Every structure is written in C-alpha cells, then in structure tokens.
Short mmCIF file of C-alpha atoms (C1' of nucleotides) in Angstrom, two decimals:
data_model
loop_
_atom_site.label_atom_id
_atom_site.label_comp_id
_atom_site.label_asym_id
_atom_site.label_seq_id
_atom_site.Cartn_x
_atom_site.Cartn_y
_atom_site.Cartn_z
CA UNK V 1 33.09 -39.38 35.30
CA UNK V 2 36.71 -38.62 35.71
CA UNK V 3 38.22 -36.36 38.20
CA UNK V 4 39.21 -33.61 35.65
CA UNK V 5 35.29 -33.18 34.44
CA UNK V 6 34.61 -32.32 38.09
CA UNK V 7 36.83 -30.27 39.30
CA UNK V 8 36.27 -28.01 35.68
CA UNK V 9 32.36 -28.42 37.30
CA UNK V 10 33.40 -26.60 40.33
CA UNK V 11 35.28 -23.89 38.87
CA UNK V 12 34.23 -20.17 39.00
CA UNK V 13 34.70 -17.58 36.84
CA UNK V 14 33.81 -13.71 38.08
CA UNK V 15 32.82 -15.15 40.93
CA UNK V 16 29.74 -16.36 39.28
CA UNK V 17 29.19 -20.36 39.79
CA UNK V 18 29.64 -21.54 36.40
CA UNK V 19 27.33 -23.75 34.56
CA UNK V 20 29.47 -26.70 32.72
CA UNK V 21 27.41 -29.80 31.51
CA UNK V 22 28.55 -33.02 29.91
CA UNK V 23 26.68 -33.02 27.05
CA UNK V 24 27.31 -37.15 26.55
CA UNK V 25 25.00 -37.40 29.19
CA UNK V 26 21.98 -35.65 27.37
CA UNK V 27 22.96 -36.67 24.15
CA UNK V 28 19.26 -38.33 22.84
CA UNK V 29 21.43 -40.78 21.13
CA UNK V 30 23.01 -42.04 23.62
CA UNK V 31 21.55 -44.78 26.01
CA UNK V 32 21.94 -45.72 29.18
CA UNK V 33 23.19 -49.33 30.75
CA UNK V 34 19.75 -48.90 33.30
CA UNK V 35 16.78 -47.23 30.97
CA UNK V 36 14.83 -45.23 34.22
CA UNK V 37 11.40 -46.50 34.68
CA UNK V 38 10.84 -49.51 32.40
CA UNK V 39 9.75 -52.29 34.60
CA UNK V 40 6.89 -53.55 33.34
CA UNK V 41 7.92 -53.54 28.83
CA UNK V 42 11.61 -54.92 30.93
CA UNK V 43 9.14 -57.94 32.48
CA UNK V 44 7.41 -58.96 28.80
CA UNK V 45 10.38 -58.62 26.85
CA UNK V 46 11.88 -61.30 29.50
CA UNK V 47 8.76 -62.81 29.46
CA UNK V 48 8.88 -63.63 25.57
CA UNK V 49 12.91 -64.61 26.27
CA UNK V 50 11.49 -66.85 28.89
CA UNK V 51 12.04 -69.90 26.41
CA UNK V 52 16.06 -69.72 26.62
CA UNK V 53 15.84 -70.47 30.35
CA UNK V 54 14.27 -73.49 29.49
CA UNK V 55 16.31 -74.48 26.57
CA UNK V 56 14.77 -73.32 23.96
CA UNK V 57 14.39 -70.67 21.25
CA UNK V 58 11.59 -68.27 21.49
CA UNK V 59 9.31 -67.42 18.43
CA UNK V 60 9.71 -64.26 16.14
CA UNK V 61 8.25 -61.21 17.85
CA UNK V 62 7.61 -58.04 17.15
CA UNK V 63 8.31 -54.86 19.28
CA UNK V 64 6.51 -51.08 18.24
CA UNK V 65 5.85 -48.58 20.08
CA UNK V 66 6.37 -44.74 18.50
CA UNK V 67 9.50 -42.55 18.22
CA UNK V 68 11.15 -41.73 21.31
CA UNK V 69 8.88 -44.18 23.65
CA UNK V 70 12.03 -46.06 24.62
CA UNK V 71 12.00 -48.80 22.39
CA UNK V 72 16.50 -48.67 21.29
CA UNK V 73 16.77 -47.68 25.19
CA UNK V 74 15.16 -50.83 26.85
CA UNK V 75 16.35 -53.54 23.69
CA UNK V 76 19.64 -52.39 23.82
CA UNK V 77 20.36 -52.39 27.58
CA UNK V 78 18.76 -55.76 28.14
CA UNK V 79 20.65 -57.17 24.99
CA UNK V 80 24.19 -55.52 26.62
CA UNK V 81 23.37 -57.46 29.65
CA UNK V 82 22.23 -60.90 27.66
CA UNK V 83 25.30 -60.49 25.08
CA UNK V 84 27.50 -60.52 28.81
CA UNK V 85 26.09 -62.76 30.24
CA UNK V 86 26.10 -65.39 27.36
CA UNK V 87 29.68 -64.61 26.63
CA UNK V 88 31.45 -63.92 29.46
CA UNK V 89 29.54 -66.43 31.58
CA UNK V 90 27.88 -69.38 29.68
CA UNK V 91 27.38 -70.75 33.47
CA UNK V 92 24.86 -67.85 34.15
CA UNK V 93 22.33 -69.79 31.72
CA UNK V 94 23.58 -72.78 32.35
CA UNK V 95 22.80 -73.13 35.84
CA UNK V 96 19.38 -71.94 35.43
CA UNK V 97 18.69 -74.26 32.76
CA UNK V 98 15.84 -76.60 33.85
CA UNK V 99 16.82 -79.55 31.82
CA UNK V 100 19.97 -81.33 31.43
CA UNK V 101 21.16 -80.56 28.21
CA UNK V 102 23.40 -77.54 27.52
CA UNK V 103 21.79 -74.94 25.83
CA UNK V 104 23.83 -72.56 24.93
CA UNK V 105 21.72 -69.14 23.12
CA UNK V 106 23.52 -66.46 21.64
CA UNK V 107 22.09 -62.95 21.54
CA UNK V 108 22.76 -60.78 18.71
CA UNK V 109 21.57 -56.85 18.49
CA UNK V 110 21.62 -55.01 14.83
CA UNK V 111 20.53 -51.70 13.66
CA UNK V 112 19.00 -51.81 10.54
CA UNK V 113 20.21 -48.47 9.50
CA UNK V 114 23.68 -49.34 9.65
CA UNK V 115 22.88 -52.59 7.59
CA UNK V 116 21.21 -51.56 4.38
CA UNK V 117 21.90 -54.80 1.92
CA UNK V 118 21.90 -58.26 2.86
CA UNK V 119 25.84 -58.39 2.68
CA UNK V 120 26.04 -56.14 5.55
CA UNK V 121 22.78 -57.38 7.38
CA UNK V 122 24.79 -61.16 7.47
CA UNK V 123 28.07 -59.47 8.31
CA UNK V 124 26.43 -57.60 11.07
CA UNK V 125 24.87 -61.29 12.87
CA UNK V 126 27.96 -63.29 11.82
CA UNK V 127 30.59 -60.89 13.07
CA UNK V 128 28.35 -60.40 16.61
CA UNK V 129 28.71 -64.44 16.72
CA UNK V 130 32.68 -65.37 16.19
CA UNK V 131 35.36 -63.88 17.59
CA UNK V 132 37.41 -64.03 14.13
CA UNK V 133 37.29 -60.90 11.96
CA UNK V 134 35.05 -60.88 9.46
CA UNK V 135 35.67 -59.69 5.75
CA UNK V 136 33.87 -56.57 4.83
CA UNK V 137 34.28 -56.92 1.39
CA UNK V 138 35.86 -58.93 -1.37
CA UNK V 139 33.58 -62.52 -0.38
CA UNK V 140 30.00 -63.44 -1.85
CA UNK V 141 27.26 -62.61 0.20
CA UNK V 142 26.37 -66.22 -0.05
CA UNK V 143 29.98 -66.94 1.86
CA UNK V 144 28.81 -65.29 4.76
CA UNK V 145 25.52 -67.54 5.23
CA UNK V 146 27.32 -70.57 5.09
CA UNK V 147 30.06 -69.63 7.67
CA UNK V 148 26.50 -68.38 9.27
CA UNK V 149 25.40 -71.67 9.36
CA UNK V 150 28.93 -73.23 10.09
CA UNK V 151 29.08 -71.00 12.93
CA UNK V 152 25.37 -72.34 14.84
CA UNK V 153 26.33 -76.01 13.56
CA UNK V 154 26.06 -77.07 17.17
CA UNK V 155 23.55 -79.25 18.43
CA UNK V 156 22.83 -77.39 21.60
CA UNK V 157 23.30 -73.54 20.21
CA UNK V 158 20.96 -70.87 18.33
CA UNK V 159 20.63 -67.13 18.30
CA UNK V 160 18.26 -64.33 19.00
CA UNK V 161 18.56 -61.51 16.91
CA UNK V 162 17.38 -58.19 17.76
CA UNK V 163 17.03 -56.22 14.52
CA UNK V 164 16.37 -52.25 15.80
CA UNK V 165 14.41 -49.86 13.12
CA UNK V 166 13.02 -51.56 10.45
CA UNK V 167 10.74 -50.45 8.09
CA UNK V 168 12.49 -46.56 8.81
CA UNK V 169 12.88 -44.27 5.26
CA UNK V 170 16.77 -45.63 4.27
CA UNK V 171 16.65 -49.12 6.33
CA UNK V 172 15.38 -52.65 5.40
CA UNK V 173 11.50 -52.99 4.47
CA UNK V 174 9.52 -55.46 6.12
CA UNK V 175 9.38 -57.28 2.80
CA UNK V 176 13.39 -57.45 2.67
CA UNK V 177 13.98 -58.16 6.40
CA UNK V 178 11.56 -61.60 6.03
CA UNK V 179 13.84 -62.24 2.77
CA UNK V 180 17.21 -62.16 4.70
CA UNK V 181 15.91 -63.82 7.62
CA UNK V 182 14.66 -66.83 5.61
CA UNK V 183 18.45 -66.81 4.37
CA UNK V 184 19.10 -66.98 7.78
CA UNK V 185 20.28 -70.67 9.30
CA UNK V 186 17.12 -72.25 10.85
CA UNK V 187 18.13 -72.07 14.58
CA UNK V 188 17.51 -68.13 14.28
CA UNK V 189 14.50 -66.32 15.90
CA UNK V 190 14.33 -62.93 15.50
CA UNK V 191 13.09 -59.60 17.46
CA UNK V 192 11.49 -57.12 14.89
CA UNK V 193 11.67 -53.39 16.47
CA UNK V 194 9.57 -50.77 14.66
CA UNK V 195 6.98 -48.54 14.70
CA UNK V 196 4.08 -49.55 12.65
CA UNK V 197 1.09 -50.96 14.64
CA UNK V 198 0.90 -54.71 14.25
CA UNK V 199 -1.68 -54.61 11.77
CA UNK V 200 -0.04 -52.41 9.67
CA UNK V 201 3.18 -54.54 8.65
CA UNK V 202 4.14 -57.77 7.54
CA UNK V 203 6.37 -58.51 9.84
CA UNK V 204 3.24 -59.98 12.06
CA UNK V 205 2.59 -62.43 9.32
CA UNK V 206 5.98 -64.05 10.79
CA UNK V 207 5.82 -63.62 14.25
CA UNK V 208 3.63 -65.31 17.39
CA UNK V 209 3.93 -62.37 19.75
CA UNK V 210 4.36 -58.64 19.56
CA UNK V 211 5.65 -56.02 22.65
CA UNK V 212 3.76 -52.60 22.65
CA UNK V 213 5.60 -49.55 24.00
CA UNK V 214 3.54 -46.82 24.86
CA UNK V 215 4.70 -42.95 24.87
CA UNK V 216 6.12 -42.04 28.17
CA UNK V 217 4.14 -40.77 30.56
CA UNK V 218 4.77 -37.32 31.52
CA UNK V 219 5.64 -37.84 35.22
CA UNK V 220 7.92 -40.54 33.92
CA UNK V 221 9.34 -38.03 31.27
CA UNK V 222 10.43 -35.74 33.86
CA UNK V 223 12.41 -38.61 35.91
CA UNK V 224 14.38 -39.19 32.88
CA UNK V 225 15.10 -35.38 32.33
CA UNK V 226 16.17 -35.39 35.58
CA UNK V 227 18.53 -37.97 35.91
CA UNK V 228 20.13 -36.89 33.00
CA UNK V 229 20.45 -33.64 34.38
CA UNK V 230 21.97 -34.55 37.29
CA UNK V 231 24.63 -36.92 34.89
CA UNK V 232 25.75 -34.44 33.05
CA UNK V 233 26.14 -31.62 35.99
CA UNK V 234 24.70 -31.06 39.20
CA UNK V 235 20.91 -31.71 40.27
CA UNK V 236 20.23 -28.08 40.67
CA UNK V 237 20.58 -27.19 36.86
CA UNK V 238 17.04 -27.82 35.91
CA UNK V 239 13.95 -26.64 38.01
CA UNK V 240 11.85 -29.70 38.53
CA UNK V 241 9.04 -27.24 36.88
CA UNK V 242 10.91 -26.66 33.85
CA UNK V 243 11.36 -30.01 33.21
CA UNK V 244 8.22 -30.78 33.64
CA UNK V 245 7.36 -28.01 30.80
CA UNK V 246 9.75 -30.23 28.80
CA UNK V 247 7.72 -32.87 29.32
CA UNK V 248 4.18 -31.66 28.82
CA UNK V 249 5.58 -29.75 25.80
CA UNK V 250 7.18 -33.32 24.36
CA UNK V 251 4.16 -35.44 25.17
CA UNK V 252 5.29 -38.46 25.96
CA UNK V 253 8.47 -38.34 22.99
CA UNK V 254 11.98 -38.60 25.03
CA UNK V 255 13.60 -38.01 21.96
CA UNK V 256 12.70 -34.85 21.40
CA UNK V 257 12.19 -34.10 25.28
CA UNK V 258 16.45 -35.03 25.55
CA UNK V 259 16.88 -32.46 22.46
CA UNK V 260 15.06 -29.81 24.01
CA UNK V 261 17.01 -29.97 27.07
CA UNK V 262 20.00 -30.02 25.16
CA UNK V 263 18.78 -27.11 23.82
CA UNK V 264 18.29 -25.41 26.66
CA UNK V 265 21.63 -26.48 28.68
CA UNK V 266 23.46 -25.10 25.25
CA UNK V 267 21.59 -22.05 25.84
CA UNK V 268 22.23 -21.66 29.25
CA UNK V 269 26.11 -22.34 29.12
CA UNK V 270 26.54 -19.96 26.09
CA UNK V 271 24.39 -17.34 28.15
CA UNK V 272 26.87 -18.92 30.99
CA UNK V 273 23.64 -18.49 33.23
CA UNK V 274 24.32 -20.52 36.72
CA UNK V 275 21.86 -22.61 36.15
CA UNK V 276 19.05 -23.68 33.05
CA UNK V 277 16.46 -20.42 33.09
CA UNK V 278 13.04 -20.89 31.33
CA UNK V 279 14.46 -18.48 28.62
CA UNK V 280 16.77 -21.40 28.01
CA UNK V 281 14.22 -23.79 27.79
CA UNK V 282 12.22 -21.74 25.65
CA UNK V 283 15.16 -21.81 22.77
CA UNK V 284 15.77 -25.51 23.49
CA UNK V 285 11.97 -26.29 22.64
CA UNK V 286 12.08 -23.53 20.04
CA UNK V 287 15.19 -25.36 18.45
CA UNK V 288 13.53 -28.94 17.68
CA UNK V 289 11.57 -29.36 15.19
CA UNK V 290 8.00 -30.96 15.42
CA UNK V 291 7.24 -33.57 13.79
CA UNK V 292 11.16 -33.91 14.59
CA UNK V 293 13.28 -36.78 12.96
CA UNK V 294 15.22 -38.93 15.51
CA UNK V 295 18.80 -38.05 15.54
CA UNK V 296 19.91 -41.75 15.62
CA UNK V 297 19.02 -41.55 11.61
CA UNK V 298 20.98 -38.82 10.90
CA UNK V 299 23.75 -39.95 12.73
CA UNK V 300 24.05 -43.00 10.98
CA UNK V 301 24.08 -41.48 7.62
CA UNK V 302 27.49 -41.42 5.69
CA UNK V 303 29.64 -39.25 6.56
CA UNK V 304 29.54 -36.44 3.55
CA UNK V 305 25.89 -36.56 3.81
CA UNK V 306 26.24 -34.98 7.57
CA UNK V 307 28.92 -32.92 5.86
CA UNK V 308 26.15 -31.57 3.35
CA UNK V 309 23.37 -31.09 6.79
CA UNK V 310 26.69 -29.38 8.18
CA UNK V 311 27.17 -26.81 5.33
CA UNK V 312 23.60 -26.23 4.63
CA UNK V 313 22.52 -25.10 8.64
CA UNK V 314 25.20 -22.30 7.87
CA UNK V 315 24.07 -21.10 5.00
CA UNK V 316 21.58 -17.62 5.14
CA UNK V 317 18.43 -17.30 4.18
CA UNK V 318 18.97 -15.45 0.83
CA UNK V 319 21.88 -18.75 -0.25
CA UNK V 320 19.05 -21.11 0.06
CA UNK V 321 16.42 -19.72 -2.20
CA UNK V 322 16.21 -22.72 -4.26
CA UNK V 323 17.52 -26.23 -3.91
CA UNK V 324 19.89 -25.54 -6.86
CA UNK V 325 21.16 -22.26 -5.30
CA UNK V 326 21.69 -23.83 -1.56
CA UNK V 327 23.46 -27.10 -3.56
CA UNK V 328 25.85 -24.68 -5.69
CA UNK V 329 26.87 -22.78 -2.30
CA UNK V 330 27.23 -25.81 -0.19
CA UNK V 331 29.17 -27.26 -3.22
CA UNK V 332 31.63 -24.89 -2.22
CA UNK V 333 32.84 -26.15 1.30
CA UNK V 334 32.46 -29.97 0.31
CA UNK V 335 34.23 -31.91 -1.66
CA UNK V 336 31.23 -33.01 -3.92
CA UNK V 337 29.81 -31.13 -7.23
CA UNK V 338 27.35 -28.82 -7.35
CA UNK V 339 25.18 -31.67 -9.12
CA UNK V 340 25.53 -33.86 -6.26
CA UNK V 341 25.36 -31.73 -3.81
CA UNK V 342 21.75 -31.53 -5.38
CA UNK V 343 20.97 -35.26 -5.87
CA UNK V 344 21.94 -35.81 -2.37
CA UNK V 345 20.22 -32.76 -1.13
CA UNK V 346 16.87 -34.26 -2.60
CA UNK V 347 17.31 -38.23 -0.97
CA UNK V 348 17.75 -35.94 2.15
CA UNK V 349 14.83 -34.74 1.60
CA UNK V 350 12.94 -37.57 0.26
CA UNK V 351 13.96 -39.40 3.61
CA UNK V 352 12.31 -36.51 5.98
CA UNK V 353 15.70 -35.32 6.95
CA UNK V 354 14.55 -31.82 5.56
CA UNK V 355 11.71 -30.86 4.60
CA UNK V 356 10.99 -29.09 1.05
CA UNK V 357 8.61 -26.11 0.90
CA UNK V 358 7.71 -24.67 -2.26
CA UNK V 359 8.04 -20.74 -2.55
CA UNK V 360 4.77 -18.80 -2.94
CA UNK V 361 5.25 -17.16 -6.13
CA UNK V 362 8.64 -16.00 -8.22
CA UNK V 363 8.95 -13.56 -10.88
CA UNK V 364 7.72 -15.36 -13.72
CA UNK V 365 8.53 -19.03 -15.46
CA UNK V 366 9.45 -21.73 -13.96
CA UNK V 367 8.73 -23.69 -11.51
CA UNK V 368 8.75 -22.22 -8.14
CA UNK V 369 11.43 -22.80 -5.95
CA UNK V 370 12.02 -24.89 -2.82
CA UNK V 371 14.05 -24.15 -0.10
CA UNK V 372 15.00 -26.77 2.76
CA UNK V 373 13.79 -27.30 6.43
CA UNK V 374 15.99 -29.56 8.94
CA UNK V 375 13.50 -31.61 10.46
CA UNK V 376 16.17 -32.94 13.19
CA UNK V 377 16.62 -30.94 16.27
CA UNK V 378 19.69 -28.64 14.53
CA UNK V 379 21.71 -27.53 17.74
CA UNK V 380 22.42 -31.04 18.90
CA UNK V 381 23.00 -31.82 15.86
CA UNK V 382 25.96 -29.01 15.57
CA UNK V 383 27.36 -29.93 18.99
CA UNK V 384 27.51 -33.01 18.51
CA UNK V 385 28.43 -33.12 14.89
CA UNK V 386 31.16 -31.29 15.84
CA UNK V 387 32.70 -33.23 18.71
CA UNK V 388 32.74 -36.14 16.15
"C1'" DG S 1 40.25 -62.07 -10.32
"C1'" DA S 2 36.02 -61.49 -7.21
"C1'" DT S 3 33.11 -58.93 -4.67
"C1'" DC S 4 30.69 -55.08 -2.39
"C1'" DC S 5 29.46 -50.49 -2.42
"C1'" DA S 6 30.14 -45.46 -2.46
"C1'" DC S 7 30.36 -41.81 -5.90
"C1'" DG S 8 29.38 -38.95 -9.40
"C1'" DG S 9 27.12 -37.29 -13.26
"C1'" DG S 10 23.71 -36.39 -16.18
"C1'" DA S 11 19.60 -37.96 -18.78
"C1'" DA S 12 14.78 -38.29 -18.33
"C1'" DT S 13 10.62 -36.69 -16.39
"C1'" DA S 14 7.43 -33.70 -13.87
"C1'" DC S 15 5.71 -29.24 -12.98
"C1'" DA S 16 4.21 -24.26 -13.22
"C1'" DC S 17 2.75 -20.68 -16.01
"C1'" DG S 18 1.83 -17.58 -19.52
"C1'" DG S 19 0.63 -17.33 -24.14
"C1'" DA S 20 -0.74 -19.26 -28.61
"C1'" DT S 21 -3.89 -22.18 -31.07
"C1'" DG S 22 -8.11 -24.45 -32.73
"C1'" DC T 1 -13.44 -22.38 -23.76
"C1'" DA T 2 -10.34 -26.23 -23.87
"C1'" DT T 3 -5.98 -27.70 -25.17
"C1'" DC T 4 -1.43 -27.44 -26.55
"C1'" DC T 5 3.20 -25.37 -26.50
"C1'" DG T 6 7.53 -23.30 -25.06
"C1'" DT T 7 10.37 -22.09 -21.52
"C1'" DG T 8 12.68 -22.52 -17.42
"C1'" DT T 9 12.84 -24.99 -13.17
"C1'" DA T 10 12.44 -28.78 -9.96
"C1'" DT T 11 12.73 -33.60 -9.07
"C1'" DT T 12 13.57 -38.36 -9.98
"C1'" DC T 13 16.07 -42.16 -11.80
"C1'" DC T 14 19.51 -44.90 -13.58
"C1'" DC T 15 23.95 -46.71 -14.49
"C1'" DG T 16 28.92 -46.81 -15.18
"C1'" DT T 17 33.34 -46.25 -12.62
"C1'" DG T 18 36.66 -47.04 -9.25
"C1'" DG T 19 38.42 -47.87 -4.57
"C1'" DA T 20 39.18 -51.26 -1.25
"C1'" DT T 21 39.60 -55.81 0.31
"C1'" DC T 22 39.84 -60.66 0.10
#
DNA sequence: GATCCACGGGAATACACGGATG
DNA sequence: CATCCGTGTATTCCCGTGGATC
C-alpha cells in the first residue's frame, strides 16, 4: 500500500472522517499470497505433494469442495509459493530431497476457463514450463505436445499441473480434460479442482486421491471479512457484528460473503458514511444474487461479452421486456448487431450468467416474453468492470 | 501457406395460444 | 373432444469468413 492511498485514507472532508476503501482488497476475485485460516486442507494438499520431496511424482487427484469454500484461494497461493520455489531456487527441493538423484518437479497452475480448446489448454502448461515465448497461433496443436514433451525430456524432471474449474458451464468437461491429459507427455500428474462430489464425475475414474473442501465456517467467515476490511481501510469500518451478519447471511460461501461487503463498503462510501452502517450492509446483501454466479466466470469471459452484461445492467425495466427488445437496445451502445447481441445474450444465459424468466401473460400470440436476471453480484461487477 | 479462433448472421426448430377442423 | 393449423415469438444451432500470427 503506497503512501499516496494513505494519506487520501486520512483525509477529511466537512470535518467528517471520510470513509475511502481500496476496493482491490475486497475484490472476491482477487486472492491473497496467505488464504486466512486454511491449515488443515494447506496440510493434505502437502500431504498428497508429499511424493516430490522424495523424488517422485504424485498420482492424479482430485480437489471439490463448493463455490466460494476456498478452493482457487488455497491452490493458487500454495502453487505461487511451489512455482518460486522450483524456479527461483531448485536448491529448496533439492536439499530436502531424500535420495541422491536430482529431482527436479515443475509446478504448473491453469484455469480452465481461460483455456477452452486443447490448443490453448497445451499453450497454457507449455508456456508455464519454458522461458521462450510461445506461439499463440499460426502452429498445429500437435506442435505444441511435442515441444511439450521436448521440454520434460529430462531424466530427472516432471510436472504437476493444477487445472482450476473444470467441469464449470463454458470450461473443459471432465470427458475432454482426461482427453488432453492423455495427450499430455507421461511424466505429468495432474490436480483436478471442481465441484462435483467424487462420485459424481469422471475425473475419479483417473485419480488415487481426492481433497474435500468444506464451506467455511461462519466464525472463520468473519476472520476473512475482517482482514479484508482492515486491507482495504482501517479496522474500524466494519462492526465485528455486521460482519458476522455477512457471514450467517452467506453460509459458509466467501464468494458471495466478499460481494456483499463490497456491496456494502460501495454503499457506505457513496452515502460517504464514516464508517460501514447496517443500512449498508443491507444493500450489499440485497445486491448479490442467490444462487449467485462466481465473478471469476464472468470475468474471464471475452471482452464484448462483459461489454453486453455492461449495457444490459443500464438498461430500464420497460427496454428489457423481451430478449429481442433488451438485444436491439443494447445493440445500440456495442459494436455488435442487434442479432448478436441476441445470440450472445442467450449463451449468457444458457451459462447461468443471467437468468431467463418468462413473462406471465402478453396481449395475445406469441410466445411470451423473457426478460433477463444477472445472476452475478451486479455492483462489483460495475466497479470493477469499470476500473478495467 | 498454415493454423487457431473470434465473429457474425441467419436458418432451423421449439413454443404458446387461439381458432378451425374432423 | 381431440387434433391440427396459423401466427408470431423465443430459442437453438450451425457454418462460413476473416483477422492475426507463425
């Protein structure tokens, strides 16, 4: 936190102590280098790892838990720290290696909704693995398996890859993940995150282990509200009972428990209230959407489809009596047709982005109309849409 | 010239409903 | 009464085109 950031923190205005947060800081998207609270999942995941220290590659496993129960959180910052470790200092591993020879693991992290074909899936591993630059285009997919291969030739090397959100509307099926990891050279295990119970994918069919995350509980809910708080302002922003409304209200989801408090800072800054009332927390709950999709999806949708979510949470009621009527008037501020404004409109939907609901009755023929509900937690989404 | 993929457009299909038909 | 039909929408599906990069 630079020096700027606080002194604007400190600053009155009418005399009134101002509230100013960092909204980075409770941005549901973004995680943190030290997820609070996650000892014991921390302890199996190393557990499962446990093989590199010895020299060798782990099996597949499989990691589930629901939406927001800290699965990205805890991979990610224990992959930072392994992808360090590995690069920067080989000697970390090396050192603790309990036989003689050199084993040398690489740890690789993708999200599966970035990578939606097996082009981009192998350009995702094999770019995380060499330090040349990698051709996005123009060279078979096959090209990039073989430098794949070229690239874990070693005798003493191999890979752990840590594919995040499979089997999510948009991303790879189980089906097609197994297919591109069989592709895959043969000193790969993988780390399958999703959120299907183990006996309700495929991806166990391939695996030895699998890691359960289970919903946060609320006491540990509230720790995490409140050391975002405290990030993104001062500690005495949020009651300690008002987060712990969050909480109970998000029931064990920090997703949505980081959107509501979004919510409610947003509220509170544009009410430029000294600190986050329970009004504000009312409109931050009120402004997330349950069941609520995780932001991370709609963030990592192209970038005109965010420009259609954009254009159609400013359009009023009466412009979106019918998915045709909302698609002509959004048409209007984007650079897309009508027509596609439409088709693209309905994939939204189709993923659970929005959600269609069917008028009651209209005049006469026809088929009744649908008009659209954003099922992602909208005033996050705005802020930081627009900070993009 | 190869290769991947985003785009765009519209054809095809499904649905709702009232009214006609057998 | 059951079924079909016409009309006007809603919704899904498919495929060609073109940009960008190697």
């Amino acid at each position: 936190m630079d020096i700027e950031a606080r002194i604007q923190r400190r600053q009155r205005r009418d005399g009134e102590p101002r509230l100013l947060v960092d909204y980075d800081s409770l941005s549901p998207v973004a995680h943190t280098d030290d997820p609070v609270n996650c000892g014991p999942v921390l302890e199996r995941l190393l557990d499962y790892l446990d093989p590199v220290f010895d020299g060798h590659l782990p099996p597949n496993a499989y990691v589930y838990g629901p939406k927001g129960s800290g699965k990205s959180a805890v991979v990610t910052a224990l992959f930072d720290h392994l992808v360090r470790a590995s690069s920067v200092n080989n000697a970390a591993i090396h050192t603790t290696t309990r036989v003689q020879a050199t084993f040398a693991p690489r740890f690789v992290y993708v999200d599966a909704r970035e990578t939606t074909s097996a082009f981009a899936f192998y350009h995702a591993v094999l770019d995380a693995l060499v330090d040349e630059s990698v051709p996005k285009q123009g060279i078979k997919t096959e090209a990039l398996q073989s430098r794949l291969k070229a690239a874990l030739g070693g005798p003493k090397t191999g890979a752990v890859v840590a594919v995040d959100h499979l089997e999510e509307p948009g991303t790879l099926d189980g089906e097609a993940f197994v297919d591109l990891c069989a592709g895959l050279p043969s000193k790969v295990s993988w780390l399958a995150i999703g959120r299907a119970p183990p006996d309700e994918t495929v991806l166990t069919d391939y695996t030895a282990g699998a890691i359960q995350f289970e919903p946060y509980q609320s006491q540990v809910l509230v720790d995490v509200l409140m050391t975002r708080v405290s990030a993104a302002g001062s500690r005495r922003t949020l009651d300690h009972r008002l987060a712990r409304d969050i909480a109970e209200w998000a029931d064990g989801d920090a997703h949505d428990a980081l959107a509501a408090l979004f919510g409610a800072a947003d509220e509170a800054v544009r009410n430029r209230h000294r600190s986050i009332t329970a009004a504000d927390v009312a409109a931050g709950i009120a402004a997330v959407p349950r069941p609520c999709v995780s932001l991370g999806r709609v963030f990592s949708l192209p970038e005109n489809r965010q420009q259609v979510l954009h254009e159609l949470l400013t359009l009023r009621p009466d412009q979106q009596q019918s998915v045709q009527a909302t698609s002509q008037h959004i048409a209007k501020s984007v650079d897309l047709s009508a027509t596609t404004v439409k088709r693209i409109l309905y994939e939204l939907a189709e993923d659970g982005i929005t959600r269609r609901v069917t008028a009651e009755r209209v005049d006469r023929k026809g088929r009744p109309p649908s008009r659209l509900e954003p099922q992602f937690p909208t005033v996050v989404f705005e802020r930081l849409f627009a900070a993009q």
